[in-house]
XYZ file of C-alpha atoms in Angstrom:
732
model
C 54.501 28.990 -49.857
C 54.101 32.670 -50.588
C 50.864 34.534 -49.824
C 50.303 35.149 -53.522
C 50.616 31.453 -54.261
C 48.240 30.684 -51.424
C 45.695 33.169 -52.807
C 46.064 31.664 -56.235
C 45.376 28.229 -54.853
C 42.236 29.502 -53.082
C 40.980 31.030 -56.332
C 41.799 27.860 -58.191
C 39.970 25.843 -55.527
C 36.978 28.143 -55.927
C 37.163 27.599 -59.658
C 36.652 23.909 -59.083
C 33.602 24.590 -56.896
C 34.830 23.278 -53.537
C 32.318 25.187 -51.416
C 28.579 25.036 -50.728
C 26.113 26.859 -52.951
C 28.075 26.361 -56.237
C 27.840 23.122 -58.238
C 31.127 21.324 -58.979
C 32.666 22.335 -62.240
C 33.672 19.483 -64.599
C 37.402 19.192 -65.284
C 38.847 20.190 -68.669
C 38.173 17.826 -71.542
C 41.786 16.736 -71.805
C 41.722 15.620 -68.141
C 38.456 13.687 -68.360
C 40.107 10.262 -68.554
C 43.039 11.015 -66.306
C 43.665 8.074 -63.950
C 43.395 10.475 -61.051
C 39.663 10.902 -61.688
C 36.809 8.591 -60.755
C 33.850 7.969 -63.002
C 30.696 5.889 -62.593
C 27.964 5.734 -65.248
C 29.441 8.732 -67.059
C 29.273 10.993 -64.015
C 32.656 12.667 -63.626
C 33.723 13.648 -60.149
C 36.189 16.205 -58.907
C 39.812 15.563 -59.562
C 41.983 14.492 -56.681
C 44.833 16.939 -57.124
C 46.764 18.311 -54.165
C 47.773 21.357 -56.155
C 44.233 22.769 -56.181
C 43.898 22.815 -52.396
C 45.058 25.379 -49.960
C 48.298 24.452 -48.276
C 48.401 25.500 -44.652
C 52.146 25.104 -44.066
C 55.136 23.287 -45.387
C 55.218 21.122 -42.282
C 51.840 19.599 -43.173
C 53.315 17.363 -45.819
C 55.329 14.661 -44.228
C 56.908 11.862 -46.105
C 54.702 9.345 -44.396
C 51.383 11.017 -45.230
C 52.480 11.687 -48.840
C 53.390 8.044 -49.272
C 49.996 6.900 -47.969
C 48.200 9.368 -50.215
C 50.212 8.406 -53.334
C 49.627 4.721 -52.631
C 45.885 5.291 -52.278
C 45.800 7.349 -55.496
C 47.749 4.731 -57.404
C 45.290 2.005 -56.337
C 42.286 3.877 -57.675
C 41.060 2.224 -60.878
C 39.271 4.008 -63.648
C 36.244 2.669 -65.392
C 34.056 4.556 -67.767
C 30.528 3.370 -67.296
C 28.768 5.558 -69.832
C 26.765 3.356 -72.071
C 25.977 0.844 -69.244
C 22.510 0.924 -67.757
C 21.730 0.351 -64.080
C 19.798 -2.811 -64.870
C 22.738 -4.221 -66.758
C 24.903 -4.216 -63.625
C 24.450 -7.623 -61.975
C 25.461 -7.772 -58.321
C 28.196 -10.178 -57.497
C 27.632 -12.951 -54.889
C 29.445 -10.944 -52.203
C 26.864 -8.159 -52.698
C 24.064 -10.536 -51.670
C 26.001 -11.553 -48.582
C 26.244 -7.906 -47.657
C 22.476 -7.633 -48.128
C 22.044 -10.255 -45.444
C 24.294 -8.146 -43.280
C 21.856 -5.304 -43.859
C 19.134 -7.446 -42.368
C 21.309 -8.068 -39.333
C 21.820 -4.328 -39.029
C 18.063 -3.784 -39.196
C 17.559 -6.404 -36.508
C 20.198 -4.698 -34.381
C 18.350 -1.390 -34.635
C 15.086 -3.122 -33.689
C 16.628 -5.036 -30.788
C 18.256 -1.822 -29.531
C 14.700 -0.506 -28.989
C 12.688 -3.645 -28.219
C 15.030 -5.227 -25.691
C 15.447 -2.304 -23.227
C 11.800 -1.257 -23.294
C 10.617 -4.855 -22.864
C 13.225 -5.549 -20.202
C 12.312 -2.418 -18.246
C 8.644 -3.418 -18.271
C 9.430 -7.015 -17.294
C 11.693 -5.942 -14.423
C 9.129 -3.432 -13.163
C 6.239 -5.903 -13.312
C 8.385 -8.632 -11.794
C 9.253 -6.487 -8.791
C 5.729 -5.158 -8.337
C 3.954 -8.504 -8.579
C 6.794 -10.456 -7.005
C 6.775 -8.336 -3.845
C 3.115 -7.369 -3.837
C 0.915 -7.989 -0.823
C -2.060 -10.282 -1.348
C -4.864 -7.731 -1.070
C -7.580 -10.348 -0.624
C -5.858 -12.055 2.306
C -4.811 -8.697 3.773
C -8.381 -7.375 3.602
C -9.652 -10.514 5.298
C -7.244 -9.903 8.166
C -8.180 -6.225 8.254
C -11.889 -7.065 8.373
C -11.126 -9.545 11.118
C -8.840 -7.478 13.284
C -9.066 -3.830 12.259
C -11.338 -1.069 11.084
C -12.709 -1.681 7.590
C -11.583 1.831 6.603
C -8.030 0.456 6.537
C -8.812 -1.974 3.716
C -6.436 -2.086 0.769
C -7.903 -0.407 -2.295
C -8.267 -2.384 -5.499
C -6.988 0.577 -7.521
C -3.547 0.218 -5.950
C -0.958 -2.510 -5.699
C 0.764 -2.628 -2.325
C 4.375 -3.669 -2.771
C 6.753 -4.646 0.016
C 9.666 -3.011 -1.768
C 11.473 0.290 -1.444
C 9.603 3.094 -3.191
C 12.877 4.862 -3.974
C 14.315 1.844 -5.767
C 11.046 1.108 -7.538
C 10.728 4.655 -8.837
C 14.357 4.561 -9.921
C 13.496 1.583 -12.120
C 10.432 3.291 -13.582
C 12.597 6.265 -14.557
C 14.700 4.034 -16.813
C 12.003 4.071 -19.489
C 11.574 7.837 -19.633
C 15.354 8.325 -19.562
C 16.062 5.797 -22.308
C 13.177 6.464 -24.710
C 14.559 9.707 -26.242
C 17.892 7.975 -26.829
C 16.136 5.212 -28.776
C 14.170 7.487 -31.121
C 17.139 7.747 -33.567
C 17.053 3.936 -33.912
C 13.387 4.136 -34.894
C 14.146 6.793 -37.455
C 17.087 4.723 -38.778
C 14.612 1.948 -39.527
C 12.223 4.381 -41.171
C 15.018 5.925 -43.250
C 15.391 2.623 -45.130
C 11.795 2.871 -46.312
C 12.342 6.525 -47.239
C 15.263 5.515 -49.465
C 13.163 2.796 -51.074
C 10.373 5.268 -51.865
C 12.862 7.716 -53.422
C 14.434 4.916 -55.471
C 11.049 3.737 -56.805
C 9.885 7.265 -57.567
C 13.125 7.973 -59.456
C 12.755 4.793 -61.552
C 9.181 5.644 -62.525
C 10.049 9.239 -63.445
C 7.286 10.515 -61.142
C 8.984 13.701 -60.130
C 6.028 14.905 -58.064
C 6.802 12.060 -55.651
C 10.360 13.271 -55.199
C 11.438 15.829 -52.653
C 12.954 19.231 -53.187
C 16.465 19.795 -51.836
C 15.121 21.552 -48.746
C 12.518 18.856 -48.121
C 15.267 16.259 -48.418
C 17.370 18.197 -45.920
C 14.432 18.134 -43.469
C 13.966 14.400 -44.043
C 17.643 13.785 -43.368
C 17.552 15.889 -40.216
C 14.345 14.248 -38.961
C 15.901 10.846 -39.661
C 18.460 11.620 -36.990
C 15.661 11.372 -34.404
C 15.926 14.947 -33.160
C 12.454 16.023 -32.033
C 13.521 19.646 -32.442
C 13.432 19.144 -36.230
C 9.633 19.074 -36.011
C 9.832 22.794 -35.299
C 11.545 23.392 -38.641
C 9.017 21.128 -40.330
C 6.142 23.170 -38.941
C 7.963 26.347 -39.865
C 8.297 25.067 -43.441
C 4.535 24.440 -43.610
C 3.994 28.170 -43.205
C 6.260 29.214 -46.061
C 4.419 31.549 -48.406
C 5.826 29.839 -51.446
C 6.868 26.221 -51.389
C 6.628 23.064 -53.438
C 4.041 20.383 -52.907
C 5.008 18.029 -50.111
C 5.420 14.432 -51.338
C 4.088 11.502 -49.306
C 7.529 10.408 -48.128
C 8.124 13.856 -46.656
C 4.838 13.856 -44.737
C 5.248 10.264 -43.573
C 8.678 10.985 -42.135
C 7.258 13.826 -40.073
C 4.364 11.626 -38.900
C 6.702 8.813 -37.844
C 8.780 11.266 -35.822
C 5.598 12.745 -34.319
C 4.401 9.259 -33.350
C 7.752 8.470 -31.730
C 7.560 11.779 -29.857
C 4.012 11.037 -28.677
C 5.029 7.625 -27.381
C 7.944 9.161 -25.542
C 5.587 11.786 -24.096
C 3.256 9.010 -22.933
C 6.164 7.231 -21.242
C 7.273 10.456 -19.589
C 3.717 11.255 -18.438
C 3.187 7.757 -17.005
C 6.528 7.923 -15.220
C 5.640 11.338 -13.782
C 2.260 10.104 -12.527
C 3.909 7.074 -10.950
C 6.412 9.265 -9.141
C 3.713 11.646 -7.928
C 1.030 9.103 -7.032
C 3.203 6.399 -5.448
C 3.567 7.071 -1.710
C 5.066 4.981 1.043
C 2.425 3.914 3.575
C 2.420 1.863 6.735
C 0.831 -1.555 6.474
C 0.175 -4.117 9.169
C 1.456 -7.459 7.943
C -0.173 -10.456 9.625
C 1.807 -13.641 10.041
C 0.176 -17.083 9.725
C -2.139 -18.088 12.570
C -0.385 -19.552 15.594
C -1.003 -23.245 16.317
C -3.097 -23.940 19.467
C -0.215 -25.449 21.446
C 1.838 -22.275 20.999
C -0.873 -19.745 21.869
C -0.861 -17.476 24.879
C -3.146 -18.176 27.837
C -5.314 -15.084 27.707
C -8.697 -16.796 28.069
C -10.248 -17.385 31.475
C -12.004 -20.511 32.745
C -12.788 -22.339 35.967
C -9.990 -24.003 37.861
C -9.910 -27.776 37.747
C -11.283 -28.089 41.301
C -14.472 -26.271 40.277
C -15.211 -28.404 37.225
C -17.992 -30.913 37.966
C -18.158 -29.505 41.481
C -20.891 -30.932 43.748
C -22.221 -28.222 46.035
C -23.976 -30.749 48.288
C -20.589 -32.073 49.371
C -19.567 -28.554 50.396
C -22.082 -28.212 53.227
C -22.035 -25.683 56.036
C -25.040 -24.423 57.930
C -27.460 -23.256 56.744
C -26.858 -24.929 53.338
C -24.567 -25.971 50.497
C -21.880 -23.636 49.237
C -20.319 -23.127 45.804
C -16.725 -23.702 44.761
C -15.644 -20.206 45.819
C -16.195 -21.082 49.488
C -14.443 -23.804 51.420
C -17.239 -24.738 53.773
C -14.945 -26.844 55.934
C -11.447 -28.134 56.165
C -11.373 -31.786 57.081
C -9.317 -34.874 56.664
C -10.341 -37.415 54.016
C -13.371 -39.379 55.249
C -14.263 -36.863 57.988
C -17.993 -36.152 58.250
C -18.751 -32.386 58.055
C -20.514 -30.778 61.014
C -22.499 -27.572 61.398
C -19.724 -25.859 63.333
C -17.024 -26.507 60.731
C -14.951 -23.513 59.751
C -15.463 -21.926 56.306
C -13.540 -19.409 54.186
C -12.929 -18.227 50.646
C -10.973 -20.678 48.555
C -8.659 -17.878 47.451
C -9.284 -15.018 49.832
C -6.161 -13.129 48.773
C -7.341 -13.017 45.145
C -10.826 -11.929 46.251
C -9.435 -8.958 48.150
C -7.043 -8.134 45.309
C -9.814 -8.138 42.734
C -12.086 -5.999 44.910
C -9.458 -3.276 44.792
C -8.406 -4.173 41.212
C -4.848 -4.939 42.343
C -4.618 -8.544 41.296
C -1.373 -9.810 39.812
C -3.245 -12.126 37.447
C -6.438 -10.347 36.456
C -7.937 -6.978 35.700
C -11.615 -6.092 36.046
C -12.386 -3.813 33.105
C -15.743 -2.088 32.427
C -16.949 -1.889 28.821
C -19.973 -0.377 27.118
C -22.281 -2.969 25.592
C -25.390 -2.710 23.467
C -28.550 -3.320 25.467
C -26.861 -2.584 28.801
C -27.766 1.061 29.353
C -27.838 1.434 33.150
C -24.588 -0.331 33.922
C -21.400 -1.437 32.217
C -20.348 -4.958 31.363
C -17.542 -5.806 33.787
C -14.974 -8.200 32.295
C -12.426 -10.464 33.952
C -9.274 -10.069 31.838
C -5.583 -10.889 32.023
C -3.383 -8.039 33.159
C -3.579 -5.543 30.306
C -0.066 -4.294 30.949
C 1.235 -7.812 30.275
C -0.472 -8.209 26.895
C 1.991 -8.237 23.973
C 1.779 -5.309 21.602
C 2.485 -7.320 18.446
C -0.210 -9.967 18.868
C -3.928 -10.033 18.150
C -6.107 -12.669 19.730
C -9.645 -13.801 20.445
C -10.318 -15.176 23.925
C -13.154 -16.328 26.167
C -13.782 -14.917 29.609
C -16.576 -14.203 32.060
C -18.466 -10.966 32.507
C -21.043 -9.550 34.883
C -23.474 -6.658 34.628
C -26.000 -5.068 36.944
C -28.866 -2.922 35.660
C -30.750 -0.761 38.160
C -33.948 1.308 37.997
C -35.535 3.511 40.704
C -38.567 2.092 42.578
C -38.800 4.425 45.580
C -42.414 5.374 44.870
C -43.429 1.724 44.649
C -42.011 0.979 48.116
C -44.320 3.379 49.992
C -41.625 4.475 52.409
C -43.137 5.981 55.555
C -42.210 7.171 59.035
C -45.100 6.707 61.518
C -43.665 9.136 64.058
C -40.855 11.598 64.515
C -37.579 9.714 64.995
C -39.225 6.344 64.418
C -37.928 3.558 62.232
C -38.403 3.435 58.486
C -41.125 1.212 57.072
C -41.601 0.137 53.451
C -43.584 -2.269 51.312
C -41.857 -2.765 47.942
C -43.452 -6.155 47.195
C -45.123 -9.073 48.914
C -41.689 -10.477 49.707
C -39.626 -7.315 50.148
C -41.327 -5.563 53.058
C -40.135 -4.139 56.335
C -41.101 -7.349 58.152
C -39.249 -9.694 55.805
C -35.723 -8.638 56.430
C -35.274 -11.010 59.372
C -36.363 -13.961 57.284
C -34.123 -12.883 54.408
C -31.172 -12.494 56.728
C -31.785 -15.839 58.330
C -31.794 -17.617 55.002
C -28.713 -15.786 53.793
C -30.504 -13.606 51.276
C -30.366 -10.179 53.026
C -27.677 -7.533 52.828
C -28.011 -6.560 56.529
C -29.780 -8.442 59.355
C -31.433 -5.371 60.899
C -33.876 -2.577 60.161
C -31.995 0.607 59.268
C -32.304 3.792 61.136
C -33.605 6.542 58.807
C -30.853 8.981 59.792
C -27.881 6.704 59.012
C -26.139 5.732 55.807
C -27.427 2.188 55.800
C -28.799 -0.150 53.153
C -30.838 -3.317 53.198
C -31.974 -5.625 50.489
C -31.898 -9.147 49.160
C -32.159 -11.495 46.166
C -35.318 -12.725 44.555
C -36.259 -15.314 41.959
C -38.336 -12.933 39.809
C -38.409 -9.300 38.762
C -41.542 -8.537 40.823
C -39.723 -9.622 44.010
C -42.537 -11.884 45.111
C -40.364 -14.988 45.717
C -37.135 -15.352 47.625
C -34.197 -16.920 45.825
C -32.693 -19.443 48.248
C -30.236 -21.412 46.105
C -28.038 -23.117 48.685
C -30.998 -24.471 50.625
C -31.891 -23.884 54.246
C -31.804 -26.205 57.212
C -34.086 -24.759 59.891
C -34.980 -25.805 63.400
C -38.364 -26.991 62.225
C -38.907 -29.213 59.242
C -41.372 -26.695 57.845
C -38.575 -24.125 57.586
C -36.320 -26.386 55.539
C -35.626 -25.397 51.923
C -34.036 -27.971 49.577
C -30.730 -27.272 47.787
C -31.284 -26.162 44.196
C -29.427 -28.337 41.675
C -27.160 -26.604 39.159
C -29.779 -27.016 36.444
C -32.291 -25.052 38.546
C -29.992 -22.125 39.296
C -31.175 -18.976 37.548
C -29.456 -16.268 35.560
C -30.200 -13.369 35.776
C -30.816 -12.764 39.464
C -33.059 -10.041 40.838
C -31.983 -7.907 43.744
C -33.505 -4.962 45.564
C -31.766 -2.397 47.716
C -33.160 0.377 49.901
C -31.012 2.888 51.713
C -30.577 6.421 52.971
C -27.863 8.964 52.340
C -27.215 12.623 52.963
C -26.962 14.497 49.649
C -23.605 16.114 48.906
C -23.038 19.487 47.235
C -22.956 17.755 43.858
C -25.850 15.376 44.404
C -28.100 17.669 46.395
C -29.927 19.162 43.410
C -33.627 18.900 42.967
C -33.420 17.099 39.626
C -31.502 14.154 41.118
C -33.956 13.779 43.985
C -36.898 14.071 41.621
C -35.592 11.446 39.201
C -34.854 8.987 42.009
C -38.266 9.687 43.574
C -36.406 10.207 46.845
C -38.243 10.419 50.167
C -36.786 12.708 52.823
C -36.335 11.466 56.380
C -38.262 13.335 59.075
C -36.725 16.106 61.117
C -33.652 18.139 60.273
C -31.395 15.217 59.378
C -31.470 16.087 55.635
C -31.222 12.362 54.823
C -33.143 11.017 51.850
C -34.304 7.453 51.177
C -34.016 5.728 47.818
C -34.943 2.233 46.604
C -33.534 0.486 43.514
C -34.692 -2.580 41.622
C -31.667 -4.275 40.004
C -30.998 -7.208 37.714
C -27.696 -9.067 37.988
C -26.471 -11.252 35.101
C -23.370 -13.216 34.203
C -22.160 -13.629 30.627
C -19.958 -15.830 28.524
C -17.893 -13.187 26.754
C -15.682 -13.389 23.702
C -13.195 -10.558 23.530
C -10.845 -9.443 20.779
C -7.506 -7.794 21.402
C -6.397 -5.966 18.273
C -4.017 -3.072 17.649
C -3.406 -2.804 21.393
C -7.068 -2.155 22.071
C -9.868 -4.250 23.474
C -13.260 -4.839 21.891
C -16.240 -7.114 22.392
C -16.862 -9.846 19.865
C -19.906 -11.315 21.590
C -21.504 -11.719 25.007
C -24.286 -14.136 25.929
C -25.954 -15.097 29.185
C -24.347 -18.121 30.773
C -26.365 -21.324 30.252
C -27.501 -21.519 33.889
C -26.870 -19.774 37.173
C -23.850 -21.855 38.221
C -21.430 -18.970 37.504
C -23.689 -16.420 39.210
C -23.971 -18.799 42.191
C -20.203 -18.492 42.738
C -20.973 -14.977 43.936
C -24.599 -15.126 45.064
C -23.992 -17.701 47.777
C -21.238 -15.618 49.391
C -22.478 -12.055 48.795
C -23.058 -11.466 52.507
C -19.294 -11.422 52.897
C -19.344 -8.078 51.014
C -21.768 -6.185 53.280
C -19.287 -3.437 54.043
C -18.377 -3.203 50.347
C -22.025 -2.684 49.404
C -22.246 0.171 51.898
C -19.102 1.744 50.410
C -20.609 1.439 46.928
C -23.775 3.190 48.163
C -21.708 6.058 49.551
C -19.814 6.502 46.270
C -23.075 6.507 44.347
C -24.454 9.260 46.583
C -21.701 11.591 45.314
C -23.026 11.584 41.757
C -25.024 14.527 40.416
C -27.502 12.704 38.145
C -29.806 9.773 38.706
C -28.250 7.904 35.771
C -24.765 8.305 37.220
C -26.048 7.311 40.698
C -27.536 4.046 39.458
C -24.605 3.234 37.158
C -22.062 3.792 39.936
C -23.849 1.432 42.300
C -24.524 -1.140 39.581
C -20.884 -1.242 38.452
C -19.671 -1.586 42.044
C -22.077 -4.496 42.548
C -20.775 -6.212 39.375
C -17.189 -5.613 40.446
C -17.791 -7.346 43.780
C -19.396 -10.258 41.948
C -16.361 -10.668 39.680
C -14.080 -10.540 42.725
C -15.679 -13.723 43.964
C -16.010 -15.368 40.544
C -12.509 -14.429 39.408
C -10.915 -16.007 42.471
C -11.645 -19.466 41.023
C -10.655 -18.673 37.416
C -7.373 -19.616 35.721
C -5.740 -18.804 32.370
C -6.741 -20.822 29.310
C -5.370 -20.759 25.707
C -6.807 -18.201 23.328
C -9.298 -19.259 20.652
C -7.375 -17.565 17.847
C -4.107 -15.716 17.732
C -1.964 -14.034 15.112
C 1.246 -12.086 15.244
C 1.771 -8.930 13.210
C 4.342 -6.312 12.418
C 4.127 -2.864 10.886
C 5.997 -2.521 7.603
C 6.425 0.262 5.069
C 5.026 -0.609 1.663
C 4.873 1.168 -1.674
C 1.376 2.066 -2.844
C 1.523 1.771 -6.637
C -1.464 3.024 -8.679
C -2.571 0.265 -11.045
C -3.593 2.600 -13.867
C -0.291 4.503 -13.944
C 1.715 1.273 -13.761
C -0.037 -0.368 -16.696
C -0.107 2.901 -18.632
C 3.686 3.012 -18.399
C 3.965 -0.651 -19.425
C 1.583 -0.087 -22.337
C 3.591 2.953 -23.478
C 6.828 0.964 -23.262
C 5.411 -1.930 -25.255
C 3.916 0.447 -27.835
C 7.372 1.940 -28.274
C 8.800 -1.557 -28.773
C 5.937 -2.492 -31.099
C 6.665 0.544 -33.245
C 10.263 -0.649 -33.572
C 9.065 -4.122 -34.562
C 6.697 -2.765 -37.228
C 9.346 -0.455 -38.662
C 11.854 -3.326 -38.670
C 9.488 -5.571 -40.638
C 8.808 -2.802 -43.136
C 12.546 -2.091 -43.420
C 13.302 -5.767 -44.116
C 10.655 -5.835 -46.827
C 12.056 -2.601 -48.295
C 15.581 -4.058 -48.276
C 14.732 -6.771 -50.809
C 16.989 -4.904 -53.284
C 20.660 -5.413 -52.322
C 21.564 -2.038 -53.866
C 19.284 -0.143 -51.506
C 22.020 0.101 -48.910
C 23.927 2.348 -51.337
C 21.059 4.821 -51.481
C 20.427 4.632 -47.728
C 24.047 5.551 -47.145
C 24.093 8.420 -49.626
C 20.756 9.979 -48.591
C 22.020 10.806 -45.170
C 24.116 13.361 -43.367
C 27.324 11.487 -44.155
C 26.368 10.866 -47.786
C 25.414 14.448 -48.462
C 28.562 15.707 -46.744
C 30.700 13.427 -48.872
C 28.887 14.524 -52.017
C 29.643 18.163 -51.239
C 33.144 18.023 -49.822
C 34.832 14.885 -51.059
C 36.330 14.455 -54.557
C 34.267 11.387 -55.345
C 31.490 10.068 -53.123
C 31.138 6.924 -55.278
C 33.165 3.761 -55.621
C 34.414 2.820 -59.104
C 32.746 -0.302 -60.423
C 32.767 -2.152 -57.100
C 29.009 -2.231 -56.655
C 26.955 -0.282 -54.131
C 28.444 1.578 -51.197
C 27.883 -0.532 -48.102
C 29.189 1.762 -45.379
C 29.707 5.440 -44.785
C 33.475 5.114 -44.482
C 33.708 4.175 -48.168
C 32.539 7.697 -49.051
C 35.508 9.429 -47.469
C 39.159 9.434 -48.425
C 40.014 9.526 -44.741
C 39.317 5.781 -44.628
C 42.165 5.310 -47.164
C 44.814 7.873 -46.247
C 44.107 8.707 -42.582
C 45.847 11.831 -41.303
C 46.681 12.993 -44.827
C 43.012 13.594 -45.644
C 41.781 17.099 -46.340
C 40.410 19.505 -43.726
C 37.307 21.646 -44.085
C 37.352 25.324 -43.345
C 35.807 28.655 -44.243
C 37.284 31.516 -46.311
C 35.829 35.014 -46.646
C 34.191 35.641 -50.003
C 34.689 39.399 -49.829
C 30.961 40.093 -49.714
C 30.357 39.558 -46.009
C 30.084 35.786 -46.330
C 32.300 32.743 -46.536
C 33.366 30.037 -48.931
C 33.524 26.476 -47.574
C 36.926 25.312 -48.761
C 39.156 22.304 -48.301
C 42.698 22.467 -46.970
C 45.601 20.120 -47.547
């Protein structure tokens, strides 16, 4: 084809109006009923004539494409519909079946929105509540075994599930929501078409849109949120037509969809930001008694229901800690029988805190201010790190106060012995009697210039009555003291100690001596004399081992003095240990530290004797635990996301119901198809966007000749108009 012929064809194509901005020109009168034209209701469309289109090259026309095009043109039927009204056209039965298909299409649009948003919410809630930790049970365990500050907060859900995977699932909603907005607008577009159809039938032109308003409606119906910018821009036009209701409603529906998407995005962002991974201690079910560890402590079987009267050795009866004699069965004990500790190795081990079975551990306790509560415990290094337990054991505590001034310590002459009068029973002349009855620390009067101590045990705090528990068999009947039964043994015991020591560099300050009311020895010896009034008690203790740390649950005085008697009857065996404790106390630099040091040493010696006849017993309560990483999900953000998802789905459901109601007319699908991007494109660029006498258009492909002739269909291009612009033209 020559360039001149090509130019002529372009001009001829322009003459027929095949570009935007110029309405199509009707064909000549003699061609009005040509079979190559389509006509519906008297509206004549552009002629399908290959000679009026620009030919790109001779190779474009192949025999195959020409045959398809000629066959499609031959099959086009002509029907003049002028004189027929719209109401006179009765839809055929197949049209109603297609209307039911429209309903299925509406349901598909609705399901495309409702199903994913509902499924995302269901999956998220299923994972959160399926793997959540029972906060009530967890808080009960925390209150039982841990600090209450570690309680699980009610404003969070603690989920034993990976935070990364959980947040990946929450992101599905915010990622999918913008993709689903076009489906919402597809549903709304059906109602828009219905409103335009009704307004056109009633001749209420003010309810119809202008071409530009219709273009905005079509663009907003695609679901592009960016079209709201052009809508707002249109509102600020200086001169514009009145906006009909359908125009405003379309913008509001798109705004509502955008707000719901924004809510989903905001909730998802908050969830990502406010959902950390934290460490949680998960407690397993309580362990049955027969499977518990033996961390409690109780008397050995030999000491249960022990009769002290049967364990006799001069001058009286001895407790279970002391084997008063070793004899064959049936042998009568004598006064010269040999006696020893039942478990001397354990006694010596506990004194030095080197036992293989037990540890002696001091602990602070309320009400015990001048001495710690010493506890007999299993070896702490052997306790498992992943178990918590409650156990019973025995404890001892000594509380001391200074009473030097009360004792009236005096030295009648230079270098003479020390004399004192602390009470009617504890005086300088009573030590021999105390020693003879087994109640004195040392059977002699101390020299004032030596580190020596003396003292004993009494039945009351005023030290007016000796405490002789194991009885006394003297030479004379008047000296005999009966054996106290277990029910008469007392707890606490009262003990007094008086001794001298030479102050060290740390203890030799005036404040210490003043607080202890110390009395200096005569001469240049620099020794000072101090007296203490102490109370010794034994306790039934309940301990709790939790989070690899020890704490006191409770401690109460033992019911009688039978536990204290395990030590009291044999305390004279620790005379050298008492002296060592006195020396260590003298190194302290405050009176409080001096008394506490001696008191704790006294309690430690007592537990050495008591612990030698103790054995492991099962714990009272025991649980195993493990530390796990859990996801801390904020409840508000979780349900805000679920609510936003369900609101999005609810909007789709409402629009679907309204679309079904609007689709009661089977011909509405035709208008829905034509008032769209595809319909308007076909109306502008195709020869005939309508179907001759076959009822309403049911799909977009019916508007285009491409669906009939395939590759032989026209192509759209641009051609300069000579004035700095372009014509939109079609090419064959």
